[in-house]
Short mmCIF file of C-alpha atoms in Angstrom, two decimals:
data_model
loop_
_atom_site.label_atom_id
_atom_site.label_comp_id
_atom_site.label_asym_id
_atom_site.label_seq_id
_atom_site.Cartn_x
_atom_site.Cartn_y
_atom_site.Cartn_z
CA MET A 16 -22.17 -24.28 12.36
CA ALA A 17 -20.33 -22.14 10.23
CA GLY A 18 -16.33 -21.81 9.95
CA THR A 19 -15.25 -24.93 11.57
CA LEU A 20 -11.56 -26.67 10.14
CA GLY A 21 -12.11 -30.09 10.09
CA GLY A 22 -13.31 -30.11 13.60
CA THR A 23 -10.13 -27.57 14.70
CA PRO A 24 -11.92 -24.09 14.23
CA MET A 25 -8.52 -23.15 16.41
CA LYS A 26 -6.10 -24.30 14.03
CA ALA A 27 -5.51 -20.59 12.59
CA PHE A 28 -5.19 -19.39 15.86
CA GLU A 29 -2.84 -21.32 16.77
CA GLU A 30 -1.02 -20.92 13.58
CA ALA A 31 -1.04 -17.07 13.43
CA LEU A 32 0.40 -17.44 16.94
CA GLN A 33 3.12 -19.49 16.17
CA LYS A 34 4.16 -17.68 13.48
CA LEU A 35 3.52 -14.29 14.89
CA ALA A 36 6.05 -15.63 18.03
CA GLU A 37 8.61 -16.78 15.48
CA ALA A 38 8.90 -14.07 14.03
CA LYS A 39 9.02 -11.18 17.14
CA GLY A 40 11.04 -13.58 19.24
CA PHE A 41 8.60 -14.12 21.86
CA ARG A 42 7.26 -16.95 23.74
CA PRO A 43 3.49 -17.29 23.59
CA GLU A 44 1.06 -16.33 26.11
CA PRO A 45 -2.39 -17.39 26.65
CA ARG A 46 -4.50 -14.45 25.08
CA PRO A 47 -7.82 -16.38 26.56
CA LEU A 48 -10.01 -13.04 24.91
CA LEU A 49 -8.43 -13.57 22.04
CA GLU A 50 -9.47 -17.20 21.56
CA GLN A 51 -12.79 -15.83 22.37
CA ALA A 52 -13.36 -13.35 19.74
CA PHE A 53 -12.00 -15.73 17.22
CA ARG A 54 -14.41 -18.73 18.13
CA PHE A 55 -17.28 -15.88 17.98
CA ILE A 56 -16.65 -14.58 14.77
CA THR A 57 -16.06 -18.09 13.16
CA THR A 58 -18.89 -20.05 14.43
CA SER A 59 -21.48 -17.77 14.45
CA ASP A 60 -24.34 -18.69 12.43
CA LYS A 61 -25.50 -14.93 11.63
CA PRO A 62 -23.10 -11.81 10.82
CA SER A 63 -21.41 -11.07 13.79
CA PHE A 64 -20.76 -7.46 14.97
CA LEU A 65 -18.02 -7.93 17.86
CA ILE A 66 -16.65 -4.98 19.82
CA LEU A 67 -12.97 -6.15 21.39
CA GLN A 68 -12.61 -3.92 24.18
CA ALA A 69 -8.89 -4.34 25.18
CA PRO A 70 -6.00 -2.18 26.43
CA THR A 71 -2.58 -0.63 24.83
CA GLY A 72 -0.03 -3.99 24.54
CA TYR A 73 -2.72 -6.69 24.73
CA GLY A 74 -1.77 -7.87 21.27
CA LYS A 75 -5.08 -7.26 19.77
CA THR A 76 -3.64 -7.58 16.31
CA LEU A 77 -2.99 -11.10 16.32
CA LEU A 78 -7.07 -11.69 15.82
CA SER A 79 -6.51 -9.73 12.56
CA PHE A 80 -3.82 -12.25 11.36
CA ALA A 81 -5.41 -15.30 12.92
CA LEU A 82 -8.66 -14.40 10.45
CA ALA A 83 -6.68 -13.50 7.64
CA VAL A 84 -5.07 -17.41 8.19
CA HIS A 85 -8.40 -18.62 8.69
CA SER A 86 -9.90 -17.02 5.45
CA LEU A 87 -7.12 -19.38 3.77
CA TYR A 88 -8.98 -22.74 5.47
CA ASP A 89 -12.13 -21.53 5.06
CA ALA A 90 -13.98 -19.26 3.26
CA SER A 91 -17.72 -19.35 3.70
CA ILE A 92 -18.17 -16.83 6.43
CA PHE A 93 -15.83 -13.73 4.66
CA ASP A 94 -12.85 -14.10 1.77
CA ARG A 95 -10.27 -12.28 3.31
CA VAL A 96 -9.31 -9.55 6.05
CA ILE A 97 -9.53 -5.88 5.48
CA HIS A 98 -7.69 -3.85 8.68
CA VAL A 99 -9.02 -0.33 8.77
CA LEU A 100 -6.82 2.17 10.89
CA PRO A 101 -7.23 5.80 11.53
CA MET A 102 -3.16 6.84 11.03
CA ARG A 103 -0.65 5.57 8.47
CA SER A 104 2.14 5.11 11.07
CA ILE A 105 0.24 2.26 12.64
CA ILE A 106 -0.54 1.04 9.41
CA GLU A 107 3.40 0.78 8.56
CA ASP A 108 3.85 -0.80 12.11
CA ILE A 109 1.43 -3.68 11.21
CA GLN A 110 2.49 -4.15 7.87
CA LYS A 111 5.97 -4.82 8.94
CA THR A 112 4.97 -7.43 11.25
CA ALA A 113 2.76 -8.90 8.82
CA GLU A 114 5.07 -9.22 6.01
CA GLU A 115 7.82 -10.91 8.67
CA ALA A 116 5.53 -13.41 10.18
CA PHE A 117 3.08 -14.31 6.54
CA ARG A 118 4.00 -12.28 3.74
CA PHE A 119 0.36 -12.37 2.88
CA SER A 120 -0.55 -8.85 3.10
CA ARG A 121 -0.94 -5.44 1.20
CA THR A 122 -1.10 -1.60 2.14
CA LYS A 123 -3.48 0.37 0.42
CA MET A 124 -3.46 3.91 1.05
CA MET A 125 -3.36 7.12 -0.72
CA GLY A 126 0.24 8.03 -2.32
CA SER A 127 1.15 4.59 -1.36
CA SER A 128 -0.75 1.81 -2.52
CA GLY A 129 0.75 -1.59 -2.81
CA GLU A 130 -2.24 -2.84 -4.79
CA PHE A 131 -5.61 -1.40 -6.40
CA LEU A 132 -8.38 -3.33 -5.13
CA HIS A 133 -8.51 -5.53 -1.53
CA LEU A 134 -7.88 -8.85 -2.74
CA PHE A 135 -4.90 -10.21 -0.23
CA PRO A 136 -5.86 -12.39 2.63
CA LEU A 137 -5.02 -9.58 5.04
CA ASN A 138 -5.44 -5.41 3.40
CA ILE A 139 -4.49 -2.74 6.04
CA THR A 140 -5.66 0.52 4.92
CA THR A 141 -6.19 3.75 6.17
CA ALA A 142 -10.07 5.22 7.37
CA ASP A 143 -9.76 7.84 4.55
CA THR A 144 -8.91 5.29 1.95
CA PHE A 145 -11.16 2.79 2.78
CA THR A 146 -14.53 5.31 2.58
CA TRP A 147 -13.76 6.57 -0.66
CA ASP A 148 -13.42 2.76 -1.85
CA LEU A 149 -16.92 2.38 -0.46
CA LEU A 150 -17.57 5.04 -1.98
CA LYS A 151 -16.80 3.77 -5.65
CA LEU A 152 -13.92 6.61 -5.79
CA ASN A 153 -10.47 5.30 -6.19
CA THR A 154 -8.66 8.28 -5.37
CA LYS A 155 -5.58 7.34 -7.94
CA LYS A 156 -8.11 7.83 -10.65
CA TRP A 157 -9.98 10.65 -10.08
CA HIS A 158 -8.56 12.45 -13.11
CA ARG A 159 -9.14 9.47 -15.47
CA VAL A 160 -12.68 9.67 -13.80
CA LYS A 161 -13.49 12.99 -14.21
CA ALA A 162 -12.59 12.87 -17.67
CA GLY A 163 -14.98 10.48 -18.63
CA LEU A 164 -12.15 7.93 -19.64
CA GLU A 165 -13.05 5.33 -16.70
CA PHE A 166 -15.16 4.22 -14.15
CA GLY A 167 -12.08 3.39 -11.54
CA TYR A 168 -12.80 0.14 -10.52
CA ASP A 169 -15.59 1.28 -9.02
CA TYR A 170 -18.01 -1.72 -8.30
CA LEU A 171 -15.07 -3.36 -8.09
CA THR A 172 -12.94 -2.05 -5.18
CA GLN A 173 -16.58 -1.98 -3.21
CA ALA A 174 -17.14 -5.39 -3.95
CA SER A 175 -14.13 -6.77 -2.53
CA ILE A 176 -15.00 -5.17 0.61
CA LEU A 177 -18.52 -6.49 1.05
CA THR A 178 -17.19 -10.18 0.87
CA SER A 179 -14.32 -9.44 3.75
CA LEU A 180 -14.57 -9.07 7.13
CA VAL A 181 -13.93 -5.50 8.30
CA ILE A 182 -11.40 -4.66 11.40
CA LEU A 183 -11.95 -0.86 12.58
CA ASP A 184 -9.13 -0.67 14.61
CA GLU A 185 -8.46 2.25 17.15
CA ALA A 186 -12.04 3.08 16.37
CA HIS A 187 -12.18 5.84 19.23
CA PHE A 188 -9.71 8.23 17.33
CA LEU A 189 -12.83 8.23 14.32
CA VAL A 190 -15.58 8.64 16.82
CA GLU A 191 -14.31 11.69 18.51
CA ASP A 192 -13.06 13.32 15.64
CA LYS A 193 -15.33 16.16 14.48
CA SER A 194 -14.06 15.68 11.10
CA MET A 195 -14.00 12.02 10.89
CA VAL A 196 -17.51 10.80 12.33
CA THR A 197 -19.84 11.55 9.77
CA ALA A 198 -18.05 9.83 7.16
CA PHE A 199 -17.44 6.51 9.75
CA LEU A 200 -20.57 6.56 11.02
CA SER A 201 -21.82 6.24 7.59
CA VAL A 202 -19.07 3.49 7.08
CA VAL A 203 -20.80 1.68 9.69
CA GLU A 204 -24.28 1.81 8.82
CA PHE A 205 -23.86 0.72 5.25
CA LEU A 206 -21.46 -2.29 6.22
CA THR A 207 -24.00 -3.61 8.83
CA SER A 208 -27.12 -3.14 5.74
CA GLN A 209 -25.02 -5.60 3.76
CA ARG A 210 -24.30 -7.47 6.59
CA VAL A 211 -20.72 -7.69 6.39
CA PRO A 212 -18.50 -9.10 9.74
CA VAL A 213 -17.36 -6.33 11.43
CA VAL A 214 -15.25 -5.79 14.38
CA VAL A 215 -14.68 -2.49 16.48
CA MET A 216 -11.05 -2.76 18.12
CA THR A 217 -10.43 0.39 20.91
CA ALA A 218 -9.07 0.45 24.35
CA THR A 219 -11.48 3.24 25.34
CA LEU A 220 -15.01 2.44 24.25
CA SER A 221 -17.69 4.40 26.41
CA GLU A 222 -21.47 3.34 27.26
CA ALA A 223 -22.36 5.92 24.46
CA HIS A 224 -19.92 4.79 21.58
CA ARG A 225 -21.21 1.08 22.29
CA LYS A 226 -25.10 2.15 22.39
CA ILE A 227 -24.30 3.45 18.91
CA PHE A 228 -22.51 0.32 17.51
CA GLU A 229 -25.11 -2.05 19.05
CA LYS A 230 -27.93 0.06 17.08
CA TYR A 231 -26.72 -0.69 13.98
CA ALA A 232 -26.10 -4.32 14.84
CA ASN A 233 -29.22 -5.29 15.97
CA LYS A 234 -31.02 -3.27 13.22
CA ASN A 235 -29.47 -5.97 10.82
CA GLY A 236 -29.49 -8.95 12.43
CA TYR A 237 -25.95 -9.16 13.80
CA GLU A 238 -24.91 -11.36 16.50
CA PHE A 239 -23.63 -8.69 18.68
CA ARG A 240 -21.00 -8.87 21.52
CA VAL A 241 -18.76 -6.61 23.78
CA LEU A 242 -15.47 -8.58 25.09
CA THR A 243 -13.11 -6.92 27.32
CA PRO A 244 -9.96 -8.63 29.27
CA GLN A 245 -11.40 -10.11 33.10
CA ASN A 246 -9.55 -10.52 36.05
CA GLY A 247 -7.96 -13.82 35.61
CA ASP A 248 -6.81 -13.27 32.23
CA PRO A 249 -3.00 -13.46 32.50
CA PHE A 250 -2.31 -9.63 30.95
CA ILE A 251 -4.54 -8.61 33.67
CA GLU A 252 -3.26 -10.32 36.28
CA ARG A 253 0.41 -9.36 35.36
CA GLU A 254 -1.18 -5.78 34.69
CA LEU A 255 -2.38 -5.54 38.34
CA LYS A 256 1.29 -6.61 40.26
CA LYS A 257 2.83 -3.28 38.63
CA GLU A 258 3.92 -0.38 40.19
CA ILE A 259 2.49 3.18 38.27
CA GLU A 260 2.51 5.89 39.92
CA ILE A 261 0.59 9.15 38.39
CA GLU A 262 1.07 12.37 39.75
CA PHE A 263 -0.25 15.89 38.64
CA LYS A 264 2.07 18.72 38.38
CA THR A 265 2.80 22.17 37.10
CA GLY A 266 5.96 23.86 35.33
CA ASN A 267 8.44 22.94 32.50
CA PRO A 268 7.93 19.61 31.27
CA LEU A 269 11.52 18.71 31.16
CA GLU A 270 11.88 19.46 34.92
CA PHE A 271 10.47 16.15 35.55
CA ILE A 272 13.00 13.70 33.58
CA GLU A 273 15.04 11.30 35.13
CA PRO A 274 18.43 10.76 33.59
CA GLY A 275 19.55 7.13 33.93
CA LYS A 276 16.44 5.99 33.03
CA ARG A 277 13.78 5.79 29.72
CA ASN A 278 12.06 9.14 29.71
CA ALA A 279 9.24 10.42 27.24
CA VAL A 280 7.83 13.17 27.01
CA ILE A 281 4.50 13.68 24.93
CA VAL A 282 2.93 17.31 24.12
CA ASN A 283 -0.29 18.51 22.30
CA SER A 284 1.45 20.00 19.70
CA VAL A 285 4.78 20.08 17.57
CA LYS A 286 5.67 23.79 17.91
CA ARG A 287 5.30 22.78 21.43
CA ALA A 288 7.27 19.70 21.00
CA VAL A 289 10.11 21.47 18.68
CA GLU A 290 10.76 24.02 21.41
CA LEU A 291 11.37 21.49 24.40
CA TYR A 292 13.83 19.36 21.68
CA ASP A 293 15.73 22.47 21.22
CA GLU A 294 15.73 23.70 25.01
CA VAL A 295 17.67 20.47 25.51
CA LEU A 296 19.97 20.90 22.85
CA LYS A 297 20.95 24.24 24.15
CA SER A 298 21.11 23.07 28.07
CA PRO A 299 23.15 19.86 28.18
CA GLY A 300 21.99 19.34 31.74
CA PHE A 301 18.58 17.97 31.09
CA TRP A 302 20.15 15.68 29.36
CA PRO A 303 23.87 14.83 28.88
CA ASP A 304 23.80 12.23 26.21
CA ARG A 305 23.08 13.83 22.93
CA GLU A 306 23.23 10.92 20.82
CA LYS A 307 20.14 9.51 23.06
CA VAL A 308 17.46 12.28 22.46
CA LEU A 309 14.84 11.68 19.86
CA LEU A 310 12.26 14.24 18.15
CA ILE A 311 9.02 12.48 16.83
CA HIS A 312 6.02 14.13 15.45
CA GLY A 313 3.72 14.23 12.57
CA ARG A 314 5.00 16.85 10.26
CA MET A 315 8.12 14.33 9.47
CA THR A 316 8.30 12.50 6.16
CA PRO A 317 7.00 8.66 6.36
CA SER A 318 10.87 7.58 6.08
CA HIS A 319 12.13 10.03 8.68
CA LYS A 320 9.82 8.88 11.27
CA ARG A 321 10.71 5.08 10.53
CA LYS A 322 13.80 5.44 10.65
CA LEU A 323 13.60 7.18 14.30
CA ILE A 324 11.02 4.35 15.92
CA GLU A 325 13.81 2.01 14.54
CA GLN A 326 16.18 3.74 16.42
CA LEU A 327 14.14 3.57 19.19
CA ARG A 328 13.44 -0.22 19.35
CA LYS A 329 17.31 -0.66 19.29
CA TRP A 330 17.33 1.45 22.75
CA LYS A 331 14.58 -0.90 24.48
CA ASN A 332 16.77 -1.37 27.69
CA GLU A 333 18.89 1.68 27.40
CA GLU A 334 18.36 5.13 28.67
CA PHE A 335 17.04 7.96 26.39
CA LEU A 336 14.83 10.84 26.22
CA LEU A 337 11.85 10.93 23.59
CA ILE A 338 10.06 14.40 23.32
CA GLY A 339 7.03 13.38 20.60
CA THR A 340 3.15 14.31 19.81
CA GLN A 341 0.32 12.40 19.48
CA ALA A 342 2.26 10.74 16.40
CA VAL A 343 3.22 8.63 18.84
CA GLU A 344 0.58 7.61 20.93
CA ALA A 345 -0.83 4.40 19.23
CA GLY A 346 1.32 1.73 17.23
CA VAL A 347 4.64 2.70 18.38
CA ASP A 348 5.80 -0.13 20.34
CA PHE A 349 8.02 1.23 23.13
CA SER A 350 8.39 1.28 26.67
CA VAL A 351 9.35 3.85 29.09
CA ASP A 352 9.66 4.29 33.26
CA VAL A 353 8.91 7.75 33.51
CA MET A 354 6.36 9.43 30.80
CA VAL A 355 5.58 13.62 31.14
CA THR A 356 2.54 14.49 29.26
CA ASP A 357 0.40 17.34 28.54
CA ARG A 358 -3.05 17.17 29.98
CA ALA A 359 -5.51 15.28 26.98
CA PRO A 360 -8.64 13.60 27.27
CA ILE A 361 -8.94 10.18 28.81
CA ASN A 362 -8.55 8.22 25.40
CA ALA A 363 -5.33 10.16 24.46
CA LEU A 364 -3.86 9.62 27.90
CA LEU A 365 -4.57 5.93 27.90
CA GLN A 366 -3.04 5.78 24.88
CA ARG A 367 0.07 7.57 25.99
CA PHE A 368 -0.20 5.73 29.50
CA GLY A 369 0.33 2.71 26.93
CA ARG A 370 4.06 3.06 26.75
CA VAL A 371 4.64 3.14 30.34
CA ALA A 372 6.25 -0.37 31.67
CA ARG A 373 4.83 -1.94 28.73
CA TYR A 374 6.96 -5.12 28.69
CA GLY A 375 6.12 -8.36 30.81
CA GLY A 376 8.81 -8.09 32.98
CA GLU A 377 8.73 -4.34 33.59
CA ARG A 378 7.32 -3.64 37.00
CA LYS A 379 7.58 -0.11 38.06
CA ALA A 380 6.97 3.07 36.25
CA ARG A 381 5.88 6.54 36.63
CA ILE A 382 3.63 9.06 35.08
CA ILE A 383 3.57 13.24 35.62
CA VAL A 384 0.19 14.49 34.24
CA LEU A 385 0.87 18.49 33.49
CA GLU A 386 -1.90 20.44 35.22
CA ASP A 387 -1.17 23.96 33.59
CA ALA A 388 -0.45 22.93 29.91
CA PRO A 389 -2.62 24.52 26.76
CA PRO A 390 -5.30 21.67 26.14
CA GLY A 391 -5.52 22.31 22.11
CA PRO A 392 -6.59 20.68 19.99
CA TYR A 393 -8.77 19.41 22.52
CA PRO A 394 -11.99 20.55 23.63
CA GLU A 395 -11.33 21.91 26.92
CA ASP A 396 -14.42 20.56 28.72
CA LYS A 397 -13.10 17.12 28.18
CA VAL A 398 -9.67 17.78 29.39
CA GLU A 399 -10.41 19.48 32.24
CA LYS A 400 -13.24 16.87 33.54
CA THR A 401 -10.62 14.00 32.72
CA VAL A 402 -8.08 15.27 34.95
CA LYS A 403 -10.67 16.14 37.79
CA LEU A 404 -11.75 12.16 37.68
CA MET A 405 -8.38 10.96 37.41
CA LYS A 406 -7.38 12.68 40.52
CA GLU A 407 -10.46 11.62 42.45
CA THR A 408 -9.80 7.77 40.89
CA LYS A 409 -6.61 5.46 41.09
CA ILE A 410 -6.41 3.93 37.62
CA LEU A 411 -4.04 1.60 36.18
CA PRO A 412 -3.25 2.33 32.63
CA ARG A 413 -3.95 -1.27 30.98
CA VAL A 414 -6.57 -2.58 33.55
CA PRO A 415 -9.97 -1.04 31.98
CA GLU A 416 -12.25 -1.43 34.93
CA THR A 417 -10.23 0.94 36.65
CA TYR A 418 -10.82 3.68 34.14
CA GLN A 419 -14.19 2.48 32.23
CA SER A 420 -16.07 4.72 34.15
CA ILE A 421 -13.79 7.87 33.42
CA VAL A 422 -13.82 7.15 29.32
CA THR A 423 -17.75 7.15 30.21
CA GLU A 424 -18.07 10.35 31.95
CA VAL A 425 -15.95 12.59 29.63
CA HIS A 426 -17.22 10.90 26.28
CA GLY A 427 -20.81 10.62 27.03
CA SER A 428 -22.74 7.54 28.05
CA LYS A 429 -25.92 8.57 25.69
CA PRO A 430 -25.51 8.27 21.83
CA SER A 431 -26.49 12.26 21.18
CA SER A 432 -23.03 12.98 23.14
CA ILE A 433 -21.63 11.58 19.49
CA ASN A 434 -24.54 12.37 16.89
CA LYS A 435 -24.62 16.11 17.86
CA ASN A 436 -21.19 16.33 15.76
CA VAL A 437 -23.01 14.34 12.89
CA ASN A 438 -23.71 16.35 9.76
CA ARG A 439 -26.46 14.01 9.02
CA GLU A 440 -27.49 15.73 5.32
CA LEU A 441 -23.83 14.75 4.50
CA LYS A 442 -24.51 11.10 6.31
CA ARG A 443 -27.62 10.66 4.02
CA GLU A 444 -25.95 11.45 0.95
CA LEU A 445 -22.90 9.43 2.00
CA LEU A 446 -25.47 6.48 2.20
CA LYS A 447 -27.15 7.00 -0.95
CA LEU A 448 -23.99 7.19 -3.13
CA MET A 449 -22.49 4.05 -1.54
CA ALA A 450 -26.05 1.75 -1.87
CA ASP A 451 -27.36 3.12 -4.97
CA PRO A 452 -26.16 1.05 -7.89
CA THR A 453 -27.16 3.76 -10.51
CA LYS A 454 -24.57 5.91 -8.91
CA ARG A 455 -21.20 5.42 -10.59
CA ALA A 456 -17.72 6.74 -9.80
CA THR A 457 -18.52 9.73 -12.12
CA LEU A 458 -21.35 10.93 -10.59
CA VAL A 459 -19.74 10.07 -7.03
CA LEU A 460 -17.08 12.29 -8.33
CA ASP A 461 -19.62 14.99 -9.43
CA THR A 462 -21.08 14.85 -5.52
CA ILE A 463 -18.17 14.80 -3.69
CA GLU A 464 -16.74 18.17 -5.78
CA SER A 465 -19.83 19.68 -5.58
CA LEU A 466 -20.21 19.21 -1.34
CA THR A 467 -16.20 20.34 -1.56
CA ALA A 468 -17.04 23.44 -3.31
CA GLY A 469 -19.44 24.14 -0.61
CA GLY A 470 -17.16 24.08 1.79
CA VAL A 471 -18.53 20.72 3.24
CA SER A 472 -15.87 18.55 4.31
CA VAL A 473 -16.15 14.90 3.63
CA MET A 474 -13.34 13.43 5.58
CA ARG A 475 -10.38 15.05 7.67
CA GLY A 476 -10.86 18.47 7.33
CA PHE A 477 -8.85 20.17 4.44
CA LEU A 478 -5.30 18.84 5.14
CA ILE A 479 -2.93 19.69 2.12
CA PRO A 480 -0.32 17.34 0.87
CA LEU A 481 3.12 18.70 1.47
CA LEU A 482 5.66 17.30 -1.32
CA VAL A 483 9.09 16.71 0.41
CA GLY A 484 11.34 15.29 -2.32
CA ASP A 485 9.18 12.46 -3.33
CA GLU A 486 7.27 11.97 -0.19
CA THR A 487 4.00 13.64 1.41
CA VAL A 488 3.79 15.29 4.77
CA LEU A 489 -0.18 16.47 5.66
CA ILE A 490 -0.24 20.31 6.79
CA SER A 491 -3.13 22.33 8.05
CA PRO A 492 -4.11 25.59 5.49
CA ARG A 493 -2.73 27.44 8.59
CA LYS A 494 0.78 25.60 7.77
CA LEU A 495 0.91 26.21 4.49
CA MET A 496 0.23 29.97 5.07
CA GLU A 497 2.91 30.40 7.40
CA LEU A 498 5.58 28.37 5.58
CA TYR A 499 4.45 30.09 2.12
CA SER A 500 5.10 33.31 4.41
CA ARG A 501 9.03 32.52 4.67
CA GLY A 502 9.56 31.64 1.33
CA GLU A 503 9.55 27.69 1.82
CA VAL A 504 6.54 26.34 -0.50
CA ARG A 505 5.68 26.90 -3.94
CA VAL A 506 1.69 26.67 -4.96
CA VAL A 507 2.01 25.51 -8.52
CA ARG A 508 -1.55 24.72 -11.10
CA VAL A 509 -0.11 22.08 -13.40
CA SER A 510 -2.07 22.60 -16.91
CA GLY A 511 -0.49 20.14 -19.36
CA GLN A 512 2.94 20.93 -19.84
CA ARG A 513 2.09 24.47 -18.04
CA GLU A 514 2.71 25.52 -14.83
CA GLU A 515 1.31 28.20 -13.27
CA GLU A 516 2.57 29.99 -9.89
CA LEU A 517 -0.56 30.47 -7.42
CA GLN A 518 -0.27 32.85 -4.43
CA VAL A 519 -0.88 32.87 -0.79
CA ARG A 520 -1.48 36.32 0.56
CA GLY A 521 -3.71 34.98 3.41
CA LEU A 522 -5.26 32.02 5.27
CA ASN A 523 -8.42 32.38 2.58
CA ASP A 524 -5.95 31.67 -0.37
CA ALA A 525 -4.58 28.56 1.85
CA TYR A 526 -8.16 27.13 2.31
CA SER A 527 -8.59 27.51 -1.66
CA VAL A 528 -5.58 25.47 -2.24
CA ALA A 529 -6.89 22.66 0.19
CA LYS A 530 -10.37 22.55 -1.19
CA SER A 531 -8.96 22.81 -4.68
CA ILE A 532 -6.80 19.91 -3.90
CA ALA A 533 -9.64 18.01 -2.20
CA LEU A 534 -11.28 18.32 -5.67
CA GLY A 535 -8.49 16.37 -7.14
CA LYS A 536 -7.37 19.52 -9.12
CA ASP A 537 -4.01 19.36 -10.21
CA ILE A 538 -2.33 21.69 -7.86
CA GLU A 539 0.96 20.72 -6.09
CA VAL A 540 2.27 22.18 -2.95
CA ILE A 541 5.95 21.38 -2.89
CA PHE A 542 8.62 22.35 -0.07
CA THR A 543 11.42 24.28 -0.92
CA GLY A 544 13.09 25.02 2.37
CA GLN A 545 15.80 22.92 3.86
CA TYR A 546 14.23 19.91 5.32
CA ASP A 547 15.46 18.99 9.07
CA MET A 548 16.95 15.84 9.63
CA GLU A 549 16.23 16.27 13.31
CA ARG A 550 13.40 18.77 13.45
CA GLY A 551 11.32 17.75 10.68
CA ILE A 552 8.96 20.78 9.23
CA PRO A 553 8.81 22.87 12.56
#
């Protein structure tokens, strides 16, 4: 049987759990689901495709650490683990834990890579960087590839992936993101065609999602399994004892906060979050202790966000008021007694609810969902269906059987609900670029440039890296236009030693800048305003 360690296949799991407990200062608690997942992957005679559906706070990342430790003892199934995440903020949190407990991991993402291949026992990367690597296109080497000076590690990087076990974490973000779903499903199809062991981790899996993954697994001879915690699991038994009240209200979110408790107000846009934060500062009656009010959103520099999250962690047992956006939905470890949230689709709400009474000894909490909040950027039909179904069903935020039917009804039971958002022509092109050995980095880059010039966004839409000092913040073309009109950015084309100032007269110009950057052209967007160490870039 593959993957046994001298008759003790759980040795790596137990070692990882112990090291993690020592680093984080907690007493290890049984996680039968993770043990079952570890056994399935390390003892299967066929390549394994596992969907691990466990609620927020379950500790799914332990499986990633344990499998990386296993690869050090036995590389007969996979040489290393590559943990793929949709957002940088989660990567930083996992890397910090991995560094504290194991010291054998590296991050790899655009602008801040710890290495250029995936060769460490544990490699943590973004979905974007991972996709480019599978396409044999190292983003740091674009200019030299374009100049015909080198191929930029093309086959080497792809080969390091194909000999790994790949964990696709928070996968629901990618399947539900219209700008990422085509690239993501191309990645899944290619990995399974190469029989790479795959683990999909998610808290919210619809029937449509499961069917799509199962199709790819069955087509390529995988052993496919879906695991979710059942009654009797210590985590579930603990969650069943909690009293978490979910209410539906209308009005100003600040009307529902409770001084003396840990509060979070999570809204759907940066603009709304900043406005609420300013309202609190102007009205001391909302929250008397000014030092215990935090704002966190996606248009803050990474170092600024890290500082705020560290502060939040220090207040574990103190009252505070956090105002945030989707940037704190996943990967940020904190717990509150009261959460006020804008309405959103069920998968987003469950991520937010995962920060309510999160820790073991906490028993009571209150959630207020604002029915009259603007639904954007989410599809209004999914938002309205979520609210309607939640009013009809009592759910517990970390007990999957209480919300699974809502997830499927909102996000679909048939693959067509997802496939309708897939660009089939782009998917065929991406698969050809990944699979055809004659298509090296130079040709891949030419193809990507041609697609981009034609207005096809391969990944993430046309987001723009805004330079803030020596850090970057991703902004939309519309935000670029707004900042430019206020005189707070410079757009510069660099050619040799010469710089040329570019004008942004409207949204078309802003999209042209975004497409030029996506094509790898030497254009920099530089923030010239005063960065606000409370509000970031509002």
